[in-house]
Short mmCIF file of C-alpha atoms and ligand atoms in Angstrom, two decimals:
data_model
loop_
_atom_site.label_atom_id
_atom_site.label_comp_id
_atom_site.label_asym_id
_atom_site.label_seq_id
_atom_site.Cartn_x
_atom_site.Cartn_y
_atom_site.Cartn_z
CA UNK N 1 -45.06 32.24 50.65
CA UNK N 2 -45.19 33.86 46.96
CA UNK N 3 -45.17 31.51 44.00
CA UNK N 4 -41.48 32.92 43.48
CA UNK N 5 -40.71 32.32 47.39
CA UNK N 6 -41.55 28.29 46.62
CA UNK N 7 -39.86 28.05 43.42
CA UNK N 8 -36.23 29.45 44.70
CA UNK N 9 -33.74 26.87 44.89
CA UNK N 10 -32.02 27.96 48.05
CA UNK N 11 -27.74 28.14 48.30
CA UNK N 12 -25.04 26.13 49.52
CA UNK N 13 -25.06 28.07 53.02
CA UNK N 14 -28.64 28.07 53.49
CA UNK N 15 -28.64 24.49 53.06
CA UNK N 16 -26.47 23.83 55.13
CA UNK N 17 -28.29 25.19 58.03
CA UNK N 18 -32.16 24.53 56.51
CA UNK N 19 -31.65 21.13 54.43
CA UNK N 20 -33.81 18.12 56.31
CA UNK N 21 -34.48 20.36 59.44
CA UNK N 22 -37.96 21.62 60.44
CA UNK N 23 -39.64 22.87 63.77
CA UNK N 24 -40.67 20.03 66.14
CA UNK N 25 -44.25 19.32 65.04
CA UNK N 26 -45.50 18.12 68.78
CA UNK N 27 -42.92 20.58 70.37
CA UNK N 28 -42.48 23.83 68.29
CA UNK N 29 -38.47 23.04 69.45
CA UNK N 30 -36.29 25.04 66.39
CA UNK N 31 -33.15 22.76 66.70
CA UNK N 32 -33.62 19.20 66.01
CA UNK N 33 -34.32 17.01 68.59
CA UNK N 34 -32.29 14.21 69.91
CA UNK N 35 -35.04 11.24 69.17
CA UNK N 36 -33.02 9.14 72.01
CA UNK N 37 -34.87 6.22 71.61
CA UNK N 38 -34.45 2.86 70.41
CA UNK N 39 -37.97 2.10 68.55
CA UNK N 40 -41.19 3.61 67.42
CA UNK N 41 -44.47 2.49 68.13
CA UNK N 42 -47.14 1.61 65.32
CA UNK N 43 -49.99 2.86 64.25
CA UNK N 44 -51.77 -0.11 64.44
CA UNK N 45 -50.64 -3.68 63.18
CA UNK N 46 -51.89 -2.94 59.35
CA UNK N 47 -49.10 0.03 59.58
CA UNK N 48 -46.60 -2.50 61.33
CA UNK N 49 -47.10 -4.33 58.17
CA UNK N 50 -46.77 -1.84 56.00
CA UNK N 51 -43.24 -0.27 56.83
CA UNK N 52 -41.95 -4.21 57.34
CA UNK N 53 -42.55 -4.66 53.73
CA UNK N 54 -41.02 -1.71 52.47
CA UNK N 55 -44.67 -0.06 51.36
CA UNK N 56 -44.61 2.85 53.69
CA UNK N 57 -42.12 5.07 54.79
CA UNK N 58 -41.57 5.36 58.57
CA UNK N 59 -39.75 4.84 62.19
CA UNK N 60 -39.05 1.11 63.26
CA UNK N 61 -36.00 0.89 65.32
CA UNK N 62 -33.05 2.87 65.52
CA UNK N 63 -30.60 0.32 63.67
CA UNK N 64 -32.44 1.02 60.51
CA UNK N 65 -33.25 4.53 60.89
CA UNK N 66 -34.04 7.77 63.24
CA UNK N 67 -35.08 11.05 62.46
CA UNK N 68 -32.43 12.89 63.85
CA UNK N 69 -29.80 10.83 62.01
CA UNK N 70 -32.60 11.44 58.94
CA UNK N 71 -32.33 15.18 59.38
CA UNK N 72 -28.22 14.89 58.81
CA UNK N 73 -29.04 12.55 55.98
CA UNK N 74 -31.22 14.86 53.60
CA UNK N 75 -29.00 17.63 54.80
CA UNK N 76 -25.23 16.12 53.06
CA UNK N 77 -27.83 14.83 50.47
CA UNK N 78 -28.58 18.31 49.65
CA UNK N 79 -25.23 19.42 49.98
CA UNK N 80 -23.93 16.86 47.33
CA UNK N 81 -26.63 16.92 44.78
CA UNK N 82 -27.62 13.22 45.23
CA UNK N 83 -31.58 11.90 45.89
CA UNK N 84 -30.98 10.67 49.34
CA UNK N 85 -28.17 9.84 52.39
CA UNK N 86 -27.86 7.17 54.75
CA UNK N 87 -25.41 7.89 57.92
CA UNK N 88 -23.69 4.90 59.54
CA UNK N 89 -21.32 4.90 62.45
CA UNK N 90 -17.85 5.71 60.54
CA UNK N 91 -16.43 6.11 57.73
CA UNK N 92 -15.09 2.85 57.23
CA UNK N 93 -18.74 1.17 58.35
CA UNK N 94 -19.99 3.43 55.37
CA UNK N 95 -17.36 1.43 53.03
CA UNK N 96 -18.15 -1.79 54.16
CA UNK N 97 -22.25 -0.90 53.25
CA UNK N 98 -21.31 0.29 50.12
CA UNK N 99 -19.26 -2.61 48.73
CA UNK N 100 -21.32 -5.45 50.53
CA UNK N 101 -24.27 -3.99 48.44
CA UNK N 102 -22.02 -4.28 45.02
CA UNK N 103 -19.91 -7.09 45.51
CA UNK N 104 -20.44 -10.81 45.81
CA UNK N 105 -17.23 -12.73 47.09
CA UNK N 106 -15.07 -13.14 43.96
CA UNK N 107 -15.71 -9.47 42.50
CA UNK N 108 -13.60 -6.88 42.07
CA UNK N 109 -13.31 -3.21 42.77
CA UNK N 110 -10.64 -0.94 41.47
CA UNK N 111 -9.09 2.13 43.89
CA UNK N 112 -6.82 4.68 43.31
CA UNK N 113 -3.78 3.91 44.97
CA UNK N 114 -3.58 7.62 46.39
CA UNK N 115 -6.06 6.88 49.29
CA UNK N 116 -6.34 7.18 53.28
CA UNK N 117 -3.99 4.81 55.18
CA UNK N 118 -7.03 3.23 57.04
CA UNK N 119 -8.62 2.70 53.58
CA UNK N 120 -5.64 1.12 52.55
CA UNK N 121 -5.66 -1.41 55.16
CA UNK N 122 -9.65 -2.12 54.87
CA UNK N 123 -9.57 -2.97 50.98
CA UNK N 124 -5.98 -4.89 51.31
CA UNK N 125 -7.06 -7.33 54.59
CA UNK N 126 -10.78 -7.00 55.49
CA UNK N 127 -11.97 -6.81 52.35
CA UNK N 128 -9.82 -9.59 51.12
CA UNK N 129 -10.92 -11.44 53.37
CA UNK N 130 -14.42 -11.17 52.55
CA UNK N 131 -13.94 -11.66 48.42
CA UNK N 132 -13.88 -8.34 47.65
CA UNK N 133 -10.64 -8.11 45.74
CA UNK N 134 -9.14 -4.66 45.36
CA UNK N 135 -7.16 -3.89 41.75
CA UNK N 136 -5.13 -0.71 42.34
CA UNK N 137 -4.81 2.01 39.53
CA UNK N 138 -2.55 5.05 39.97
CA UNK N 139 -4.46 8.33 39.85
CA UNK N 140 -1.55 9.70 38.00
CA UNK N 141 -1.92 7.50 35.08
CA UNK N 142 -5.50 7.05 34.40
CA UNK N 143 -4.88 4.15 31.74
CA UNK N 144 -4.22 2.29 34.62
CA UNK N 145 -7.62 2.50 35.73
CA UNK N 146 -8.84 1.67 32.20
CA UNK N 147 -6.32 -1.45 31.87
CA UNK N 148 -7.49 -2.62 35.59
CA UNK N 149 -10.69 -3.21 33.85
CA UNK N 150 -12.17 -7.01 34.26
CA UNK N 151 -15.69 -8.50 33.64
CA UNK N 152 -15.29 -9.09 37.63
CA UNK N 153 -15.09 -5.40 38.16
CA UNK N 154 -17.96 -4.38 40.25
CA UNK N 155 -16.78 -0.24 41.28
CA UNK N 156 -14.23 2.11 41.11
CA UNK N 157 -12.99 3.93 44.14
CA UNK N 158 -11.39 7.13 44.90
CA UNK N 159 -10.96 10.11 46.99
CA UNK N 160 -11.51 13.81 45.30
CA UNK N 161 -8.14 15.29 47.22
CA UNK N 162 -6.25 12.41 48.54
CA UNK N 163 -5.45 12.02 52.56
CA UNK N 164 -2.47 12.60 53.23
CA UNK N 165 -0.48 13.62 49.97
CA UNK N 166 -2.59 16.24 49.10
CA UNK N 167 -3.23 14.87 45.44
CA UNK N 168 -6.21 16.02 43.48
CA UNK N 169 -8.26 12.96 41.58
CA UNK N 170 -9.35 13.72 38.02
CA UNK N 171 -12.87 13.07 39.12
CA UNK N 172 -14.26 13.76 35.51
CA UNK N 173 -11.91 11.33 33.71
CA UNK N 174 -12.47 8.34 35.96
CA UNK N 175 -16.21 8.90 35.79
CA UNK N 176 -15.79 8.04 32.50
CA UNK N 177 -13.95 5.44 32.71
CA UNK N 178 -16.35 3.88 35.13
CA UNK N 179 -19.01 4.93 32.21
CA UNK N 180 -17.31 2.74 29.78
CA UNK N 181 -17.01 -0.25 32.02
CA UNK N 182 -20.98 0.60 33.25
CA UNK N 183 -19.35 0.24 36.75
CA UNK N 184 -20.33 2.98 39.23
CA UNK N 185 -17.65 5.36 40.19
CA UNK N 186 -17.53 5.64 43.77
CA UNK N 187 -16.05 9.11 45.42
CA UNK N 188 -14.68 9.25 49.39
CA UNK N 189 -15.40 13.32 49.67
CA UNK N 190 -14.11 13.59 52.92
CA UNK N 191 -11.47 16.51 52.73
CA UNK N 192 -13.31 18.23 50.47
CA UNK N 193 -16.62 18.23 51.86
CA UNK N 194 -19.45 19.34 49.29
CA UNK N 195 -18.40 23.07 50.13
CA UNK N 196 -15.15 22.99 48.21
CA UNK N 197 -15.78 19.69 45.40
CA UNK N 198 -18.67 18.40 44.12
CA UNK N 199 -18.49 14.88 42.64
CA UNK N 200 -21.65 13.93 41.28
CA UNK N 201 -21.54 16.73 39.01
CA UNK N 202 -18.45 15.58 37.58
CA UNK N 203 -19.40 11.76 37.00
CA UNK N 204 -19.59 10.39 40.58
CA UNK N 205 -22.75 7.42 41.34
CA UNK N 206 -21.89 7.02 45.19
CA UNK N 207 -20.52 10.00 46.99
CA UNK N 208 -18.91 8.66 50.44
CA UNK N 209 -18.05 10.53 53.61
CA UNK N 210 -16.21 9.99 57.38
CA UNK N 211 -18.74 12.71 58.77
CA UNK N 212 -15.70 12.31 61.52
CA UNK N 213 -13.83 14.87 59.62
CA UNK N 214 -14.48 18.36 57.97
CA UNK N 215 -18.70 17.43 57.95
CA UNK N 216 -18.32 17.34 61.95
CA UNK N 217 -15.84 19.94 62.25
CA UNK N 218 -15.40 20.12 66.19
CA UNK N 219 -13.67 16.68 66.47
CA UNK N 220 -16.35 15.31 68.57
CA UNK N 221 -18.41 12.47 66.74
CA UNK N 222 -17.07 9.77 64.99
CA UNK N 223 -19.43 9.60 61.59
CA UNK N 224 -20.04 8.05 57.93
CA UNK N 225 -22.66 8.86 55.43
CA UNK N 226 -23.02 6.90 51.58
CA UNK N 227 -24.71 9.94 49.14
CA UNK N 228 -26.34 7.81 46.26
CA UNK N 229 -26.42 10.66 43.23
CA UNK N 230 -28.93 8.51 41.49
CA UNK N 231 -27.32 8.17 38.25
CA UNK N 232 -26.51 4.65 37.62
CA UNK N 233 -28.45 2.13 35.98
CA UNK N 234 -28.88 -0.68 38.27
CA UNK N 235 -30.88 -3.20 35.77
CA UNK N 236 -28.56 -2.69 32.91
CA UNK N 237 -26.05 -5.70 33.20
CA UNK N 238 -27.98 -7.38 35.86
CA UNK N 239 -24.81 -7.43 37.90
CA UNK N 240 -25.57 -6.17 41.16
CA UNK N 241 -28.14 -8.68 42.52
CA UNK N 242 -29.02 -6.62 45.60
CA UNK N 243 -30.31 -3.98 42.88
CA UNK N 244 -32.22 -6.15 40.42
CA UNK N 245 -32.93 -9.25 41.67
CA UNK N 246 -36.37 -9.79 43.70
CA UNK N 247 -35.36 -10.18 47.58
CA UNK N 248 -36.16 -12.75 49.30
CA UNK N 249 -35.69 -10.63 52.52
CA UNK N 250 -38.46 -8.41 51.18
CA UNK N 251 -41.46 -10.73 49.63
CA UNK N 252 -39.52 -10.72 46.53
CA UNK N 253 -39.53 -6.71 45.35
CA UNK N 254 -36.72 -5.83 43.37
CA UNK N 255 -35.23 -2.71 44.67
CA UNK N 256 -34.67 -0.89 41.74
CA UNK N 257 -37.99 -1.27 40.12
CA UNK N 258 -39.26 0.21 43.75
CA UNK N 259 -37.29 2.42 44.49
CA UNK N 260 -35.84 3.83 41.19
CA UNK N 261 -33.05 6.69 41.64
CA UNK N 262 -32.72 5.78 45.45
CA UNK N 263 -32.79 2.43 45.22
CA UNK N 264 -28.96 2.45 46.24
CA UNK N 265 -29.67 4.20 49.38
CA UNK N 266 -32.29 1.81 49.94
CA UNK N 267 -30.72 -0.95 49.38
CA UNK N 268 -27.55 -0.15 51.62
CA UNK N 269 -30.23 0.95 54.78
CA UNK N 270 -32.19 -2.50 54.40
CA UNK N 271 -30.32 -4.73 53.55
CA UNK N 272 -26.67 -3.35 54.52
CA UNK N 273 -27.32 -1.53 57.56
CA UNK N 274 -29.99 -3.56 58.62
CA UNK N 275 -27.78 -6.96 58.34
CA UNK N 276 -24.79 -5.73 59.31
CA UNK N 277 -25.62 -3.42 61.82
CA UNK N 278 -23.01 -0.47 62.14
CA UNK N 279 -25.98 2.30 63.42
CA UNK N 280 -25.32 5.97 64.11
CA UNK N 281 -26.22 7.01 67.12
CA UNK N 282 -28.85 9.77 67.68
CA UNK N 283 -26.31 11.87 69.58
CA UNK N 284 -23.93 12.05 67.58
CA UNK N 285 -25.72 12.85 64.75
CA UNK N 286 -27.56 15.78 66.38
CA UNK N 287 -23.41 17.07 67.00
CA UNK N 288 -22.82 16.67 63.23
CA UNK N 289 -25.77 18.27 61.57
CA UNK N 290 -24.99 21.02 64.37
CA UNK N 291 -21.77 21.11 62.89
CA UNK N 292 -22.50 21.20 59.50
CA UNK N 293 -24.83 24.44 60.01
CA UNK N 294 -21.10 26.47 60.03
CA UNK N 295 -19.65 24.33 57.23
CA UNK N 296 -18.85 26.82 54.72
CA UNK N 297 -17.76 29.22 56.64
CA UNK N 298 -15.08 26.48 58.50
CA UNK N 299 -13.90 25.17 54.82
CA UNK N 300 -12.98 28.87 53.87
CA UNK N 301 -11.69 29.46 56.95
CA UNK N 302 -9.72 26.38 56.85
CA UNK N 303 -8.44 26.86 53.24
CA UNK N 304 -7.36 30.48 53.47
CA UNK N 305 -5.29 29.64 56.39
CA UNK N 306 -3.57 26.17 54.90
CA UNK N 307 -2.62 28.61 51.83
CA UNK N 308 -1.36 30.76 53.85
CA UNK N 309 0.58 28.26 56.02
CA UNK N 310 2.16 26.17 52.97
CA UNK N 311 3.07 29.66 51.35
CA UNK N 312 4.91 30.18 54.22
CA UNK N 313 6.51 26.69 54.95
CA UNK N 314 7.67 27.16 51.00
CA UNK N 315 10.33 30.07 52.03
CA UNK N 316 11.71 27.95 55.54
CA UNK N 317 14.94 26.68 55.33
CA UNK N 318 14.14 23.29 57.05
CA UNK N 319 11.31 22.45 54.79
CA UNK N 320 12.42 20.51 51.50
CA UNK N 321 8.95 20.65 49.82
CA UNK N 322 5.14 20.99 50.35
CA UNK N 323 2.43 18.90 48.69
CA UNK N 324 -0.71 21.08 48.99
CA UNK N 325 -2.64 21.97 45.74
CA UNK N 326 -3.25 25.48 46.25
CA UNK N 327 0.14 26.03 45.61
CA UNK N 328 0.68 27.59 42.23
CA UNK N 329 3.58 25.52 42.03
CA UNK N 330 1.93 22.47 42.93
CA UNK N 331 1.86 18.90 40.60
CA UNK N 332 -1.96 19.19 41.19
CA UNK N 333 -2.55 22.60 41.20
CA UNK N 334 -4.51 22.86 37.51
CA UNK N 335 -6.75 20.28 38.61
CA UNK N 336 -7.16 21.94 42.36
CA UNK N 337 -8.23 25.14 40.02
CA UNK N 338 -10.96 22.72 38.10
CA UNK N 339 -12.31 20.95 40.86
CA UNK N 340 -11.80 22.55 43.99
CA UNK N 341 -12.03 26.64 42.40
CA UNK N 342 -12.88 28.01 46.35
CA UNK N 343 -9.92 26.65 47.63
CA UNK N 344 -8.22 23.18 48.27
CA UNK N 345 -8.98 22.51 52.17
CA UNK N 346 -6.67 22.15 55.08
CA UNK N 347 -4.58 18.92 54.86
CA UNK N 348 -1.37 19.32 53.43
CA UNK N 349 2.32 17.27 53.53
CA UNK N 350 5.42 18.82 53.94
CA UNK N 351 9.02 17.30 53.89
CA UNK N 352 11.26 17.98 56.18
CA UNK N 353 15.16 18.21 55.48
CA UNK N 354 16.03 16.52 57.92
CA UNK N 355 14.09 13.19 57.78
CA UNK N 356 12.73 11.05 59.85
CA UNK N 357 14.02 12.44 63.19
CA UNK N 358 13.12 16.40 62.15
CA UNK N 359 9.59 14.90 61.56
CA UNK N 360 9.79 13.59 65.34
CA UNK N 361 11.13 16.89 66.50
CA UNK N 362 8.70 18.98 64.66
CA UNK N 363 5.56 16.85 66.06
CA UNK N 364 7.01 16.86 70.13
CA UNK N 365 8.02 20.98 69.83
CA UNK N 366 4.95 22.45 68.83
CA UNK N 367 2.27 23.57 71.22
CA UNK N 368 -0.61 25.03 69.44
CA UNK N 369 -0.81 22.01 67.57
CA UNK N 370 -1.89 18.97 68.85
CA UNK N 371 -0.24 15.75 67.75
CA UNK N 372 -3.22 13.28 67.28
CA UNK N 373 -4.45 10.83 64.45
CA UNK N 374 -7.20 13.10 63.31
CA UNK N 375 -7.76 15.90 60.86
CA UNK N 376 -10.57 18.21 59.83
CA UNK N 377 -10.75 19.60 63.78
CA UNK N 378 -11.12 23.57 64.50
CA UNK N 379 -8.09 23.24 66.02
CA UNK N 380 -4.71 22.84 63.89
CA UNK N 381 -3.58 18.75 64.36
CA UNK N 382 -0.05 17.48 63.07
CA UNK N 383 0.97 14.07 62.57
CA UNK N 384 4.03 11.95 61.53
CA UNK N 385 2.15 9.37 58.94
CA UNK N 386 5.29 7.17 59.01
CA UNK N 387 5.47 6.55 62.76
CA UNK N 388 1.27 6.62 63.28
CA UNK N 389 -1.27 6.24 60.42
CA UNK N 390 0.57 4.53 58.04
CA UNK N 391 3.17 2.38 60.01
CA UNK N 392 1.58 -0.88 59.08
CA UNK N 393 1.88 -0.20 55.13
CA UNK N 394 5.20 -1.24 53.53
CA UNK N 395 8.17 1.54 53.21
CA UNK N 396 7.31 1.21 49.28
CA UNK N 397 3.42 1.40 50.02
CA UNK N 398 4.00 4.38 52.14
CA UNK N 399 5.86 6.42 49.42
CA UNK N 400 3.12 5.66 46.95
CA UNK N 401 0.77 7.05 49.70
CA UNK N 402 2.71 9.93 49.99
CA UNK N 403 3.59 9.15 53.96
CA UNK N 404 7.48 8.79 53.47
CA UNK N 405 9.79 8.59 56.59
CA UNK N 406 10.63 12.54 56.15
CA UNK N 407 6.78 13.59 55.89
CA UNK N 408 5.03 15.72 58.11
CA UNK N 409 0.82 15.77 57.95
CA UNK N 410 -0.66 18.84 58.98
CA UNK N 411 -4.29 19.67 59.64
CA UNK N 412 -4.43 23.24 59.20
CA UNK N 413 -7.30 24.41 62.02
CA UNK N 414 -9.41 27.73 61.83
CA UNK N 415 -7.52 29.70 64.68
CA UNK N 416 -5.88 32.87 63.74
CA UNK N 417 -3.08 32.07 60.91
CA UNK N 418 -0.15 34.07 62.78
CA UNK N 419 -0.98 32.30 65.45
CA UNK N 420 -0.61 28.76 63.98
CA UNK N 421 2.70 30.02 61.73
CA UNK N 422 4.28 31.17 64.77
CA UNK N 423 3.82 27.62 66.54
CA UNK N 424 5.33 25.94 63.57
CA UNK N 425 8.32 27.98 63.56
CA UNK N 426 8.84 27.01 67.03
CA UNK N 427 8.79 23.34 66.10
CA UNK N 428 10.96 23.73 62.92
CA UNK N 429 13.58 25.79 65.13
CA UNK N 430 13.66 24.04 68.51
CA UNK N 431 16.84 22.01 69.55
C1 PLP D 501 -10.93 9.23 58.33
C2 PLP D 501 -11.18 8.84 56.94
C3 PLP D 501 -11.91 7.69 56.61
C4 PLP D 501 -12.43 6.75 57.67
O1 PLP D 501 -13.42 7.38 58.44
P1 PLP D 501 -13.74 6.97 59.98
O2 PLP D 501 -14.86 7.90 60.31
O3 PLP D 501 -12.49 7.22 60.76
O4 PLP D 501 -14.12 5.54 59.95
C5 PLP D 501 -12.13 7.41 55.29
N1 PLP D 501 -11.63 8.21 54.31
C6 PLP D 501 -10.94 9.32 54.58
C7 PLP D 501 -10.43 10.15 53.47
C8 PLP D 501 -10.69 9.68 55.90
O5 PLP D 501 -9.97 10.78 56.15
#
């Protein structure tokens, strides 16, 4: 390799196939292995000792870490611009890391109101129930992020576009809010993926993912992954005790002073992930990384075809309105253009006419589409949030989520586009 060879920061797609993978060393194998195994054995007991107390890097059992799963890690790492990953087994396990390393019972977090129905849920019951008190701000009106603003505030949380109402965040502008308040901004990237939106160069600390999704692709693994972008100073306010306060756990080191701009990553794998125990398994991160290899080629895919399907859903007579970004027309389109430039994904809302029931009708006519509580498959997936995702919210909650009785979530898959149009027409027309 030339001097110029070793110096080239490689691209977006080359990462994506490249970043965290190498050969086999004992087995020349090209793909990465599935390391199906529980534990590792030592060297001997002084190197035991050594990766017990946090001195050396290496393999001790699978809850805490295995290289396949490390493989996807360094790979979304690379993808997002942050210093390291740690993949859990969902999205929502990746949550629960993330604020059980910032929060003590009694603290707060702020989160756009704009979020994921399931996310919803988490931060209004299980969270509640464990202290963590959620303050919501609407991304529409950033003072209300600023105003939300306590001593107790620990994090602010959002997503970059919003599941299901197809809302773009102002990434940039929260980030510095969060600045201001030296809290660390907090970004769930999960229908944007690193291919179309990249947080942590707008202001983002913690980049978040449900690897379930768009990372995936296939809709095969369920997935979560916390991105620390090393930004944030941990020792500051001395606020975050898991950051800057000698552990007990760990003959009294203090995790930032270790482990400097990874310390969050760290932190969440030993302590978080270690305690609380929500593992990936080998398996299924060996399907992920797999899928992340085709990644931007699936986003474009993906966009180019929800453009073209909310274009046409714009001109049907049934169809009051569509809420996707890449709309000229669309509320969040001028931030869509900032943020997501490539295009802005494959999840988009529409509103039907005819309510509630045309919703119902649309979802039980189509055939190409399958009606199922996912999104970010190859294949095009349509849901009716009101009935499904978001039945447990409030009729008012569900508005502000964008998930109103007449809404209609679509997933917008990477088959051929005339294909998937022609299936929707059949659902919008049927009897
Ligand atoms: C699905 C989803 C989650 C939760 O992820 P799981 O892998 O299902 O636990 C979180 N945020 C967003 C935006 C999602 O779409």
């Amino acid at each position: 390799m030339t001097m110029a060879d070793a110096e080239r920061i490689p691209g977006f797609n080359t990462l994506a196939i490249h970043a965290g993978a190498k050969p086999d060393p004992t087995t020349g194998a090209r793909a990465t292995p599935i390391y199906q195994t529980t534990s590792f054995v030592f060297d001997d007991v002084d190197h035991a000792a050594s990766l017990f107390g946090l001195q050396a890097f290496g393999n001790i059992y699978t809850r805490i870490g295995n290289p396949t799963c490390a493989v996807l890690e360094e790979r979304v790492a690379a993808l997002e611009g942050g210093t390291a990953g740690l993949a859990v087994a969902s999205g929502h396990a990746a949550q629960v890391i993330v604020m059980q390393t910032l929060l003590v019972p009694g603290d707060e977090f702020i989160a756009s109101k704009k979020l994921y129905g399931g996310s919803i849920n988490q931060f209004n019951h299980a969270f509640k129930s464990f202290g963590w008190n959620v303050v919501w701000a609407d991304p529409d009106d950033l003072s209300s992020f600023e105003t939300a603003v306590t001593p107790k505030t620990k994090a602010i949380f959002i997503e970059s576009i919003a599941n299901p109402g197809g809302v773009v965040t102002d990434i940039e502008a929260i980030g510095k809010i969060a600045r201001k308040a030296n809290v660390p901004l907090i970004v769930d990237n999960t229908l944007a993926t690193p291919y179309l939106c990249k947080p942590i160069e707008y202001g983002a600390d913690i980049v978040v993912h449900s690897l379930t999704k768009f990372l995936g692709g296939h809709g095969n693994s369920i997935g979560g992954m916390i991105v620390d972008a090393g930004t944030f100073n941990w020792s500051r306010d001395k606020k975050y005790p898991m950051l800057c306060e000698p552990r007990p756990e760990y003959s009294g080191i203090v995790l930032h002073e270790t482990f400097g701009n990874f310390a969050f990553a760290i932190a969440c794998r030993v302590l978080g992930l270690r305690d609380l125990g929500p593992a990936l398994s080998p398996f299924n991160a060996f399907l992920i990384s797999t899928g992340i290899e085709t990644l931007p080629l699936r986003m474009q895919r993906h966009s180019d075809n929800a453009l073209a399907v909310a274009t046409w859903l714009t001109q049907r007579p049934e169809v009051a309105w569509v809420s996707y970004s890449g709309l000229p027309s669309d509320k969040y389109h001028s931030l869509a253009q900032k943020y997501c430039p490539k295009g802005c994904g494959a999840v988009m809302t529409v509103g039907l006419k005819g309510g509630y029931d045309a919703g119902v009708k649309l979802v039980s006519n189509v055939k190409l589409f399958s009606h199922l509580a996912n999104i970010g498959d190859t294949r095009s997936l349509i849901i009716h949030p009101a009935s499904t995702t978001h039945k447990q919210l409030s009729d008012a909650q569900k508005v502000q989520a964008g998930a109103g009785p007449d809404v209609v979530r679509l997933s917008i898959g990477i088959e051929d586009k005339e294909d998937i149009i022609a299936d929707l027409e059949l659902g919008l027309t049927a009897k």
